[in-house]
Short mmCIF file of C-alpha atoms and ligand atoms in Angstrom, two decimals:
data_model
loop_
_atom_site.label_atom_id
_atom_site.label_comp_id
_atom_site.label_asym_id
_atom_site.label_seq_id
_atom_site.Cartn_x
_atom_site.Cartn_y
_atom_site.Cartn_z
CA MET A 1 77.97 -188.79 94.83
CA ALA A 2 79.32 -186.68 97.42
CA LYS A 3 83.02 -188.79 98.75
CA THR A 4 82.99 -189.41 102.15
CA ALA A 5 85.32 -190.95 104.48
CA LEU A 6 85.44 -191.79 107.83
CA CYS A 7 87.46 -190.91 110.41
CA GLU A 8 88.93 -192.24 113.50
CA VAL A 9 87.88 -190.88 117.30
CA ALA A 10 91.13 -191.94 119.34
CA ASP A 11 90.59 -192.96 123.28
CA GLN A 12 86.99 -191.67 122.21
CA ASP A 13 88.16 -188.53 122.40
CA LEU A 14 86.34 -186.21 119.72
CA GLN A 15 88.03 -183.27 120.62
CA ALA A 16 91.31 -184.42 120.30
CA SER A 17 90.51 -186.49 116.80
CA MET A 18 88.65 -182.70 115.03
CA ALA A 19 92.06 -180.58 116.39
CA ALA A 20 94.05 -183.43 114.63
CA PHE A 21 91.76 -182.67 111.48
CA PHE A 22 91.78 -179.24 111.16
CA ARG A 23 95.51 -179.41 112.48
CA SER A 24 96.17 -181.91 108.79
CA LEU A 25 93.97 -179.67 106.92
CA LEU A 26 96.21 -175.99 108.39
CA ALA A 27 99.40 -178.41 107.42
CA LEU A 28 98.50 -178.28 103.67
CA ASP A 29 99.83 -175.60 101.14
CA GLU A 30 96.72 -174.16 100.04
CA ILE A 31 95.66 -173.37 103.04
CA SER A 32 96.81 -170.48 105.19
CA ALA A 33 94.55 -170.27 108.51
CA VAL A 34 92.03 -171.90 110.13
CA MET A 35 89.11 -169.86 111.61
CA VAL A 36 87.25 -172.68 113.94
CA PRO A 37 85.79 -171.93 117.61
CA MET A 38 88.18 -172.37 120.42
CA HIS A 39 88.62 -172.05 123.88
CA LEU A 40 89.58 -168.55 125.02
CA PRO A 41 92.57 -169.33 127.18
CA ALA A 42 91.78 -166.84 130.03
CA LYS A 43 88.15 -167.69 130.63
CA ASP A 44 86.03 -170.93 129.47
CA MET A 45 83.90 -169.06 126.83
CA VAL A 46 84.34 -170.13 123.52
CA MET A 47 84.62 -167.80 120.06
CA GLN A 48 86.05 -168.38 116.59
CA THR A 49 89.61 -167.56 116.76
CA LEU A 50 91.62 -167.61 113.36
CA VAL A 51 94.68 -169.61 113.42
CA THR A 52 98.43 -169.75 111.84
CA ASP A 53 100.18 -172.31 114.46
CA PRO A 54 99.00 -174.94 114.50
CA GLU A 55 100.35 -176.20 118.15
CA ALA A 56 97.31 -173.83 119.09
CA LEU A 57 94.55 -176.22 117.77
CA ASP A 58 94.77 -178.15 120.61
CA ALA A 59 91.88 -175.77 122.24
CA VAL A 60 89.40 -176.38 119.12
CA ASP A 61 85.91 -177.01 119.91
CA PRO A 62 83.63 -176.59 117.17
CA LEU A 63 80.57 -179.04 118.28
CA ALA A 64 80.80 -176.80 121.78
CA PRO A 65 76.78 -175.60 122.49
CA SER A 66 78.30 -172.14 122.58
CA PHE A 67 77.09 -170.04 119.91
CA PRO A 68 77.87 -166.20 120.62
CA MET A 69 77.61 -164.89 117.26
CA ASN A 70 76.37 -166.04 113.82
CA ALA A 71 79.88 -166.25 112.23
CA ALA A 72 78.75 -165.33 108.58
CA ARG A 73 79.36 -161.36 110.24
CA LEU A 74 83.14 -162.35 110.40
CA VAL A 75 83.22 -164.43 107.48
CA SER A 76 82.18 -161.01 105.21
CA ARG A 77 85.05 -159.65 107.35
CA LEU A 78 87.69 -161.56 105.97
CA THR A 79 86.48 -161.84 102.80
CA LYS A 80 85.94 -158.15 101.66
CA ARG A 81 89.21 -157.76 99.83
CA PRO A 82 91.40 -160.57 98.99
CA ALA A 83 93.28 -161.44 102.48
CA GLY A 84 96.17 -162.85 100.42
CA GLY A 85 95.85 -166.34 101.62
CA THR A 86 92.98 -168.58 101.64
CA VAL A 87 91.19 -169.45 105.36
CA ALA A 88 89.61 -172.57 106.35
CA VAL A 89 86.32 -171.40 107.73
CA VAL A 90 84.37 -173.75 110.03
CA LEU A 91 80.53 -173.36 110.08
CA ARG A 92 77.03 -174.44 111.48
CA PRO A 93 74.65 -175.02 109.07
CA CYS A 94 72.85 -171.10 109.48
CA GLU A 95 76.36 -169.85 109.23
CA ILE A 96 76.83 -170.61 105.82
CA ARG A 97 73.26 -170.04 104.98
CA ALA A 98 73.76 -166.17 106.12
CA LEU A 99 77.14 -165.85 104.69
CA ILE A 100 75.71 -166.95 100.85
CA GLU A 101 73.54 -164.19 101.05
CA LEU A 102 75.61 -161.77 102.70
CA VAL A 103 77.79 -162.61 99.55
CA LYS A 104 75.22 -162.53 97.47
CA LEU A 105 74.24 -159.26 98.53
CA LYS A 106 77.63 -158.26 98.00
CA GLN A 107 79.08 -158.70 101.19
CA GLY A 108 82.25 -161.65 100.98
CA LEU A 109 83.32 -163.38 98.70
CA MET A 110 83.69 -167.04 98.45
CA ASP A 111 86.74 -166.94 96.79
CA ASP A 112 89.49 -167.12 98.94
CA ILE A 113 88.14 -169.87 101.78
CA VAL A 114 87.15 -173.03 102.09
CA VAL A 115 84.00 -173.89 103.75
CA ILE A 116 84.06 -176.60 106.10
CA GLY A 117 80.35 -177.36 107.54
CA LEU A 118 79.85 -179.28 110.80
CA ASP A 119 76.26 -180.94 111.76
CA CYS A 120 74.72 -179.38 113.99
CA PRO A 121 72.93 -180.75 117.03
CA GLY A 122 72.22 -177.11 118.60
CA ALA A 123 73.44 -174.99 120.64
CA PHE A 124 72.54 -172.30 123.80
CA LYS A 125 72.08 -169.47 124.61
CA ASN A 126 74.79 -167.80 125.73
CA THR A 127 73.76 -167.61 129.88
CA ASP A 128 72.47 -171.44 129.03
CA TYR A 129 75.88 -172.06 127.97
CA ARG A 130 77.84 -170.38 130.98
CA LYS A 131 75.29 -172.34 133.11
CA PHE A 132 75.73 -175.42 131.05
CA ALA A 133 79.99 -175.04 130.99
CA ALA A 134 80.61 -173.41 134.84
CA ASN A 135 81.28 -176.29 136.68
CA GLU A 136 82.42 -178.89 134.30
CA PRO A 137 83.59 -176.75 131.51
CA GLU A 138 86.14 -179.40 129.80
CA THR A 139 82.77 -182.27 129.67
CA ALA A 140 80.47 -179.73 128.83
CA THR A 141 80.57 -180.66 124.89
CA GLY A 142 81.12 -184.84 125.48
CA ARG A 143 78.02 -184.01 127.71
CA PHE A 144 75.64 -181.97 125.58
CA LEU A 145 76.40 -184.23 122.34
CA LYS A 146 75.69 -187.28 124.02
CA GLY A 147 72.17 -186.17 125.25
CA ALA A 148 71.80 -183.74 121.78
CA LEU A 149 72.41 -186.48 119.14
CA SER A 150 70.11 -188.59 120.93
CA GLY A 151 67.25 -186.58 120.97
CA GLU A 152 67.14 -184.45 124.60
CA THR A 153 66.38 -180.46 124.64
CA ALA A 154 66.43 -179.82 128.08
CA PHE A 155 69.80 -180.64 130.19
CA GLY A 156 68.39 -179.51 133.35
CA ASP A 157 68.51 -176.39 135.81
CA GLY A 158 66.80 -175.33 133.17
CA VAL A 159 68.90 -174.99 130.77
CA GLU A 160 67.50 -175.86 127.36
CA VAL A 161 68.60 -176.01 123.38
CA PRO A 162 67.14 -172.57 121.58
CA VAL A 163 63.47 -172.50 120.06
CA ALA A 164 66.11 -171.36 117.21
CA CYS A 165 67.70 -174.75 116.91
CA ARG A 166 64.57 -176.82 117.44
CA ALA A 167 62.76 -175.27 114.97
CA CYS A 168 65.68 -175.45 112.46
CA THR A 169 65.12 -178.19 109.25
CA HIS A 170 68.77 -177.33 108.43
CA PRO A 171 70.92 -179.17 110.54
CA VAL A 172 72.91 -180.86 108.08
CA PRO A 173 75.27 -178.68 106.53
CA HIS A 174 74.57 -177.63 102.65
CA GLY A 175 77.08 -174.86 100.55
CA ALA A 176 80.24 -176.37 102.60
CA ASP A 177 83.36 -177.23 100.75
CA LEU A 178 84.16 -180.11 103.17
CA SER A 179 81.71 -181.46 105.81
CA VAL A 180 81.46 -182.86 109.34
CA GLY A 181 79.11 -184.97 109.33
CA LEU A 182 77.62 -186.68 113.33
CA PHE A 183 74.52 -187.79 112.91
CA GLY A 184 73.97 -191.09 112.94
CA ILE A 185 77.43 -192.00 113.41
CA ASP A 186 79.25 -193.98 116.13
CA ILE A 187 81.52 -190.45 117.28
CA ASP A 188 83.40 -192.29 119.99
CA LYS A 189 84.79 -194.18 117.61
CA THR A 190 84.33 -192.53 114.20
CA PHE A 191 83.21 -188.79 112.68
CA LEU A 192 82.38 -188.23 109.09
CA VAL A 193 84.00 -185.94 106.57
CA SER A 194 82.73 -185.54 102.98
CA ALA A 195 84.11 -183.26 100.44
CA GLU A 196 80.34 -181.62 98.80
CA THR A 197 82.55 -179.48 95.68
CA GLU A 198 85.07 -179.63 93.97
CA LYS A 199 87.63 -177.59 96.50
CA GLY A 200 86.60 -179.98 98.77
CA GLU A 201 86.93 -182.92 96.66
CA ALA A 202 91.12 -181.60 96.03
CA LEU A 203 91.16 -181.12 99.63
CA PHE A 204 90.31 -184.17 100.76
CA GLU A 205 92.35 -186.18 98.00
CA LYS A 206 95.34 -184.05 99.45
CA LEU A 207 94.07 -185.11 103.36
CA GLY A 208 94.66 -188.56 101.87
CA LEU A 209 91.56 -189.43 103.01
CA GLY A 210 90.43 -193.14 102.75
CA GLU A 211 86.99 -193.15 100.94
CA GLN A 212 84.13 -195.16 103.30
CA GLU A 213 80.42 -195.31 102.83
CA PRO A 214 77.92 -193.91 105.99
CA PRO A 215 76.70 -195.53 107.86
CA ALA A 216 73.38 -196.80 106.42
CA LYS A 217 71.19 -195.27 109.30
CA ARG A 218 72.15 -191.87 108.84
CA GLU A 219 70.67 -190.57 106.26
CA GLU A 220 66.96 -192.25 108.50
CA THR A 221 68.99 -190.56 111.50
CA ILE A 222 68.73 -187.23 109.25
CA GLU A 223 64.95 -188.05 108.07
CA SER A 224 63.11 -188.12 111.38
CA LEU A 225 65.28 -185.64 112.96
CA VAL A 226 64.10 -182.82 110.72
CA ALA A 227 60.29 -184.70 110.84
CA ALA A 228 60.00 -183.28 114.14
CA ARG A 229 62.38 -180.09 113.54
CA THR A 230 59.83 -179.52 110.78
CA ALA A 231 56.75 -180.56 113.27
CA PHE A 232 57.49 -178.45 115.73
CA ARG A 233 58.73 -175.10 113.59
CA ASP A 234 54.85 -175.36 112.30
CA GLU A 235 53.13 -175.71 115.83
CA MET A 236 55.55 -172.63 116.88
CA PHE A 237 54.53 -170.96 113.55
CA GLU A 238 50.72 -171.60 114.21
CA LYS A 239 51.48 -170.64 117.84
CA ILE A 240 53.21 -167.03 116.71
CA ARG A 241 50.60 -166.49 114.68
CA GLU A 242 47.74 -166.46 116.45
CA ASN A 243 49.65 -164.10 119.37
CA THR A 244 50.64 -161.38 116.91
CA ASN A 245 47.73 -161.29 114.53
CA THR A 246 46.73 -158.06 115.51
CA ALA A 247 48.93 -154.71 115.47
CA GLU A 248 47.64 -154.08 119.20
CA LYS A 249 48.99 -158.40 120.24
CA LEU A 250 52.05 -156.86 118.37
CA SER A 251 52.92 -154.44 120.03
CA ALA A 252 51.97 -156.63 123.16
CA TYR A 253 54.18 -158.81 122.30
CA LEU A 254 57.16 -156.28 121.23
CA ALA A 255 55.70 -154.20 124.74
CA GLY A 256 59.46 -155.00 126.53
CA CYS A 257 61.10 -153.59 123.94
CA ILE A 258 63.97 -150.83 124.70
CA ASN A 259 65.51 -150.11 120.97
CA CYS A 260 68.72 -150.72 121.72
CA TYR A 261 68.62 -152.58 118.37
CA ASN A 262 70.99 -155.17 119.90
CA CYS A 263 69.02 -158.20 117.47
CA ARG A 264 69.56 -156.10 114.68
CA VAL A 265 73.25 -156.32 115.64
CA ALA A 266 73.28 -159.27 116.60
CA CYS A 267 71.53 -160.47 112.74
CA PRO A 268 73.73 -162.14 110.83
CA VAL A 269 72.06 -160.18 107.10
CA CYS A 270 71.14 -157.24 108.66
CA TYR A 271 74.31 -155.82 107.44
CA CYS A 272 73.89 -151.89 106.60
CA ARG A 273 77.04 -150.15 107.97
CA GLU A 274 74.16 -147.17 109.51
CA CYS A 275 70.65 -148.82 109.72
CA VAL A 276 68.54 -145.96 109.17
CA PHE A 277 66.85 -146.25 113.09
CA VAL A 278 70.76 -144.88 114.50
CA THR A 279 70.32 -141.95 111.52
CA ASP A 280 69.19 -138.45 112.62
CA VAL A 281 65.55 -139.65 110.98
CA PHE A 282 64.97 -140.92 114.29
CA ASP A 283 66.69 -138.60 116.42
CA HIS A 284 63.52 -135.94 116.88
CA ASP A 285 63.52 -133.21 117.93
CA PRO A 286 62.50 -132.77 121.41
CA TYR A 287 59.68 -130.93 120.87
CA GLN A 288 58.41 -133.19 118.56
CA TYR A 289 57.87 -135.85 121.15
CA LEU A 290 55.85 -132.91 123.39
CA ARG A 291 53.38 -132.35 119.81
CA TRP A 292 52.60 -136.22 119.61
CA ALA A 293 51.89 -136.70 123.21
CA ARG A 294 49.44 -134.34 122.60
CA ARG A 295 47.88 -135.66 119.50
CA LYS A 296 47.58 -138.97 120.91
CA GLY A 297 47.50 -137.98 124.64
CA LYS A 298 50.29 -140.53 125.19
CA ILE A 299 53.22 -141.72 123.75
CA LYS A 300 55.69 -144.80 125.00
CA MET A 301 58.79 -143.66 124.95
CA PRO A 302 60.77 -144.91 123.16
CA THR A 303 59.21 -144.67 120.33
CA ASP A 304 59.19 -146.34 116.92
CA THR A 305 59.39 -149.89 118.78
CA VAL A 306 56.40 -152.05 116.47
CA PHE A 307 57.66 -149.35 113.38
CA TYR A 308 61.00 -150.90 114.12
CA HIS A 309 60.69 -154.20 113.94
CA LEU A 310 57.93 -154.18 111.07
CA THR A 311 60.59 -151.90 109.00
CA ARG A 312 63.26 -154.83 109.67
CA MET A 313 61.08 -157.90 108.73
CA ALA A 314 60.59 -155.49 105.20
CA HIS A 315 64.22 -154.96 104.89
CA MET A 316 65.95 -158.49 105.78
CA THR A 317 63.41 -161.51 106.24
CA THR A 318 63.93 -162.39 102.81
CA ALA A 319 67.45 -163.21 103.93
CA CYS A 320 66.41 -164.40 106.87
CA VAL A 321 67.73 -167.98 108.25
CA GLY A 322 66.53 -168.57 111.45
CA CYS A 323 69.92 -168.65 113.38
CA GLY A 324 67.67 -167.28 116.61
CA GLN A 325 71.19 -164.42 117.26
CA CYS A 326 67.92 -162.06 117.74
CA SER A 327 66.75 -163.64 120.39
CA ASN A 328 70.18 -164.02 121.60
CA ALA A 329 71.22 -160.90 121.81
CA CYS A 330 68.36 -159.52 123.42
CA PRO A 331 68.32 -158.48 126.84
CA ASN A 332 64.82 -158.29 127.54
CA ASP A 333 63.58 -162.13 126.36
CA ILE A 334 62.01 -161.19 123.93
CA PRO A 335 60.99 -164.27 121.99
CA LEU A 336 62.77 -162.88 118.28
CA VAL A 337 63.35 -165.95 116.75
CA GLU A 338 60.07 -167.09 116.26
CA LEU A 339 58.17 -163.47 115.50
CA PHE A 340 61.24 -163.29 112.38
CA THR A 341 61.28 -166.52 111.10
CA ALA A 342 57.45 -166.84 110.98
CA THR A 343 57.50 -164.06 108.93
CA ALA A 344 59.94 -164.59 107.49
CA SER A 345 58.49 -167.56 106.18
CA LEU A 346 55.72 -165.84 104.29
CA THR A 347 58.20 -163.60 102.78
CA GLN A 348 60.12 -165.97 101.49
CA ALA A 349 57.40 -168.17 99.98
CA ALA A 350 55.88 -164.96 98.45
CA PHE A 351 59.14 -164.29 96.31
CA ASP A 352 59.49 -168.55 95.58
CA TYR A 353 63.47 -168.16 97.33
CA GLU A 354 65.00 -169.70 100.61
CA ALA A 355 67.36 -168.07 101.73
CA GLY A 356 70.99 -169.62 101.67
CA ARG A 357 69.16 -172.33 99.26
CA SER A 358 71.66 -171.16 96.76
CA LEU A 359 74.74 -168.94 95.46
CA ALA A 360 72.58 -168.80 92.02
CA GLU A 361 69.16 -167.54 92.96
CA GLU A 362 68.83 -164.08 93.06
CA PRO A 363 67.42 -161.91 96.40
CA PRO A 364 64.35 -161.01 95.77
CA LEU A 365 64.69 -157.06 96.42
CA SER A 366 68.01 -157.20 93.67
CA ALA A 367 65.78 -158.66 91.65
CA PHE A 368 63.14 -157.71 89.14
CA LYS A 369 61.34 -158.41 86.06
CA ALA A 370 58.99 -156.19 83.63
CA ASP A 371 56.46 -158.90 83.54
CA GLU A 372 55.91 -160.02 87.14
CA TYR A 373 53.66 -160.11 89.76
CA ALA A 374 50.37 -159.34 88.24
CA ASP A 375 48.09 -159.98 91.44
CA VAL A 376 49.77 -156.90 93.70
CA VAL A 377 48.77 -154.27 91.10
CA GLU A 378 44.85 -153.29 91.25
CA ILE A 379 43.42 -152.66 87.76
CA THR A 380 40.63 -149.82 87.67
CA HIS A 381 39.45 -149.95 84.44
CA MET B 1 30.08 -146.55 109.59
CA ASP B 2 28.41 -143.48 107.09
CA ASP B 3 30.27 -141.10 109.16
CA PHE B 4 33.80 -143.07 109.01
CA GLU B 5 35.70 -140.69 106.32
CA PRO B 6 38.62 -142.95 105.99
CA THR B 7 42.37 -140.79 105.57
CA ILE B 8 44.54 -142.95 102.46
CA ILE B 9 48.30 -142.02 102.11
CA ALA B 10 49.05 -141.41 98.26
CA PHE B 11 52.49 -141.60 96.77
CA VAL B 12 52.01 -140.27 94.18
CA CYS B 13 55.20 -140.42 91.37
CA ASN B 14 56.14 -137.19 89.97
CA TRP B 15 55.85 -137.78 86.40
CA CYS B 16 52.48 -139.78 86.09
CA THR B 17 50.25 -140.09 88.77
CA TYR B 18 51.36 -136.59 90.23
CA THR B 19 50.93 -135.00 86.96
CA ALA B 20 47.67 -136.87 86.63
CA ALA B 21 45.91 -135.89 90.03
CA ASP B 22 47.17 -131.77 88.63
CA LEU B 23 45.15 -132.17 85.44
CA ALA B 24 42.45 -134.22 87.17
CA GLY B 25 42.20 -130.70 89.72
CA THR B 26 42.91 -128.66 86.58
CA SER B 27 39.79 -130.47 84.39
CA ARG B 28 37.67 -130.09 87.63
CA LEU B 29 37.12 -133.30 88.11
CA SER B 30 35.74 -133.68 91.85
CA TYR B 31 37.39 -136.61 93.65
CA PRO B 32 37.01 -137.40 97.66
CA THR B 33 39.49 -135.41 100.30
CA ASN B 34 39.60 -138.01 102.22
CA VAL B 35 43.50 -138.65 100.24
CA ARG B 36 46.42 -137.13 101.87
CA LEU B 37 48.74 -136.64 98.34
CA ILE B 38 52.72 -137.55 98.71
CA ARG B 39 54.13 -136.33 95.48
CA VAL B 40 58.16 -138.45 95.15
CA MET B 41 60.19 -138.48 92.12
CA CYS B 42 59.48 -142.18 91.76
CA THR B 43 57.43 -144.95 92.87
CA GLY B 44 61.09 -147.04 93.36
CA MET B 45 61.63 -144.55 95.95
CA VAL B 46 59.00 -145.55 98.48
CA ASP B 47 61.08 -147.45 101.21
CA PRO B 48 58.42 -149.82 102.54
CA LYS B 49 58.79 -147.93 106.16
CA TYR B 50 56.97 -144.61 104.98
CA ILE B 51 54.07 -146.96 104.44
CA ILE B 52 54.59 -148.72 107.62
CA LYS B 53 54.83 -145.73 109.36
CA ALA B 54 51.16 -144.76 107.54
CA PHE B 55 49.88 -147.39 108.72
CA LEU B 56 50.97 -147.39 112.30
CA GLU B 57 50.13 -143.75 112.84
CA GLY B 58 46.79 -144.72 111.88
CA ALA B 59 46.08 -144.06 108.23
CA ASP B 60 43.08 -146.17 106.56
CA ALA B 61 44.31 -147.40 103.41
CA VAL B 62 47.94 -146.46 101.67
CA LEU B 63 47.76 -145.95 97.76
CA VAL B 64 51.16 -146.37 95.72
CA SER B 65 50.75 -144.84 92.27
CA GLY B 66 53.17 -144.08 89.26
CA CYS B 67 53.97 -145.11 85.56
CA HIS B 68 53.22 -147.59 83.51
CA PRO B 69 55.65 -150.23 82.80
CA GLY B 70 57.98 -149.40 80.58
CA ASP B 71 57.03 -145.61 80.86
CA CYS B 72 59.41 -144.93 84.55
CA HIS B 73 60.98 -141.76 84.08
CA TYR B 74 63.70 -143.99 86.10
CA ILE B 75 63.61 -147.27 83.56
CA ASN B 76 62.90 -149.40 86.27
CA GLY B 77 62.11 -147.97 89.59
CA ASN B 78 58.11 -148.68 89.50
CA TYR B 79 59.36 -152.86 88.86
CA LYS B 80 60.76 -152.51 92.29
CA ALA B 81 58.10 -150.46 93.45
CA ARG B 82 56.06 -153.74 92.46
CA ARG B 83 58.21 -155.91 94.97
CA ARG B 84 58.00 -154.17 97.10
CA MET B 85 54.41 -154.48 97.07
CA LYS B 86 54.47 -157.92 96.97
CA LEU B 87 56.31 -158.31 100.22
CA LEU B 88 54.53 -155.56 102.30
CA LYS B 89 51.35 -157.76 101.03
CA ALA B 90 52.81 -161.01 102.59
CA ILE B 91 53.86 -159.17 105.81
CA LEU B 92 51.03 -156.79 106.52
CA PRO B 93 48.31 -158.85 106.28
CA GLN B 94 49.36 -161.13 109.57
CA TYR B 95 49.29 -158.17 111.82
CA GLY B 96 46.15 -157.32 110.60
CA PHE B 97 46.62 -154.96 107.89
CA ASP B 98 44.06 -155.65 105.46
CA GLU B 99 46.00 -156.09 102.11
CA LYS B 100 43.16 -154.14 100.65
CA ARG B 101 44.10 -151.41 102.30
CA LEU B 102 47.03 -151.46 100.44
CA LYS B 103 46.80 -150.88 96.53
CA LEU B 104 49.27 -150.23 94.38
CA THR B 105 47.84 -148.91 90.74
CA TRP B 106 49.70 -147.07 87.37
CA ILE B 107 48.17 -144.36 85.90
CA GLY B 108 49.79 -142.21 83.58
CA ALA B 109 50.54 -138.17 83.38
CA SER B 110 47.14 -137.40 80.83
CA ASP B 111 45.19 -139.54 83.27
CA GLY B 112 42.77 -137.37 85.31
CA ILE B 113 39.78 -138.97 85.14
CA GLN B 114 41.23 -142.98 86.28
CA PHE B 115 43.26 -140.40 88.90
CA ALA B 116 39.87 -139.03 89.90
CA ARG B 117 37.69 -142.87 89.80
CA THR B 118 40.65 -144.80 91.37
CA ILE B 119 40.05 -142.31 94.10
CA ARG B 120 36.75 -142.38 94.48
CA GLU B 121 36.90 -146.11 94.35
CA MET B 122 39.15 -146.63 97.13
CA VAL B 123 37.68 -144.53 99.65
CA ALA B 124 34.37 -146.50 98.38
CA GLU B 125 36.07 -149.68 99.37
CA ILE B 126 37.63 -148.23 102.45
CA LYS B 127 34.47 -146.83 103.93
CA THR B 128 32.53 -150.68 103.99
CA LEU B 129 35.82 -152.01 104.85
CA GLY B 130 36.03 -149.53 108.36
CA PRO B 131 38.89 -147.77 109.83
CA ASN B 132 42.44 -149.09 110.83
CA GLU B 133 42.20 -150.77 114.05
CA ALA B 134 45.66 -149.81 114.88
CA LYS B 135 44.59 -145.98 114.85
CA HIS B 136 42.69 -146.88 118.29
CA ALA B 137 44.84 -149.95 119.51
CA ALA B 138 47.61 -148.42 121.61
CA VAL B 139 50.33 -149.25 119.18
CA VAL B 140 53.60 -148.39 120.15
S1 LIG C 401 66.19 -162.02 112.20
FE1 LIG C 401 67.23 -163.64 113.99
S2 LIG C 401 67.19 -165.64 113.12
FE2 LIG C 401 66.54 -164.38 111.11
S3 LIG C 401 69.32 -163.98 110.55
FE3 LIG C 401 68.62 -162.58 111.80
S4 LIG C 401 69.62 -162.96 113.87
FE4 LIG C 401 69.09 -164.30 112.72
S1 LIG C 402 67.53 -156.62 121.04
FE1 LIG C 402 65.45 -157.35 122.35
S2 LIG C 402 65.28 -154.97 123.51
FE2 LIG C 402 67.32 -154.76 121.98
S3 LIG C 402 65.61 -153.64 120.33
FE3 LIG C 402 65.38 -155.53 119.15
S4 LIG C 402 63.47 -156.35 120.70
FE4 LIG C 402 64.36 -154.69 121.11
S1 LIG C 403 58.90 -142.39 87.42
FE1 LIG C 403 56.88 -142.93 87.60
S2 LIG C 403 57.92 -144.55 88.51
FE2 LIG C 403 59.28 -143.91 88.60
#
């Protein structure tokens, strides 16, 4: 059973209390830096920030409904070789799951980090966050949490919790060393801290957190949240499958795509340094375009759009964590997260795999056995 | 449907199935001309995107064929091919490509007879299945 403590929230100011919590963490000898979403001084944007100065932590706001990127990519950068110190990284559940995939794909290490996971009520897409925070940036996080934790998804002026978050069945972090709990907690008074690993327990002790049980309604709250999310997700899967169940429908679904590849750049688990779609293989000669056009009568430009998306599905959906950054990044508002998570559910089920579930399970396309999957081999005699 | 002649793209490994196809030829075994052989060094180098591309360009079926388990000249390329087949069979049917159009077989170097039979059977099956719809749809 994980060790848990309820940390006091002074003056109903959750943000200030979180800042104090991260300051106490940074004060420990074993922690050299904290990477946490913070308000940037220049503009009201919340971005992951690597902090070594405890004073600077005043501006932390890890629960702001802002999710400009999946930070697993940043952790991968910080850990590809030893950094000479331990960094506490503050992540949402889907960021931890993406990190687990990246570590298994040899794109990062867990050795020199401490993962602080957050209960995640969701976060807006970039344009919605700017709209929501615009007039009253100081109250944005509070306003959001109040609504989101009581199940609201619409925040006026067309601002809403995106599909990825509403369909996310992992609102509670798994795989963190320490996690911060909000669901079923009266966050005007306290927030929950729990130690999930040995590393986490050691820090928990050092921080001198007393031990208190979480309120009884926490489990219930989480259960009903996950049930609602699961129902939303299943309905979403059904709709998207119906809408894309032929090549022609898929092509229509992607009709607005301009092959900018932002979705792939934003995807935390699309880790190739050089995607094949930007190599010479796809730098076609002009005469080839004309030849294709002659053969088919017409070709859409740019070419290879459906090809790109189907290939991405084959290459990475076994690692898709459903974070929704693909949709967030698309300049043409193509609903990609629906498409990719629905496909991911098929490919992950095929290998009895779940992206981000455990560091111990081998990624389906990195492993193989001599005796398996006879079902896909034709016996012709 | 009688005049439908399917196009089958076959990725065959150099060491086993390609050799078997060659043997079928030199032994004067007849098999339908619907198949376009693409020789690869090993089935383990057939990236899913080759198969996807073949379907998007209108192939009515794709065959991947290599050495029997234990016989791969690169030790385990055929096991990787089998996983990729499992993967594509989870994805492609959702987007309208019947999984019957995608086949993996093991055909050893000395098995020209089986190669010819596999192609005959596959052509017959795809003829009853009809053409790959993506060929006519405006897929881009
Ligand atoms: S495909 Fe989209 S939802 Fe899946 S991991 Fe990548 S960015 Fe996140
Ligand atoms: S971000 Fe949108 S437009 Fe760009 S490649 Fe992805 S789907 Fe196409
Ligand atoms: S060499 Fe034939 S399958 Fe690998």
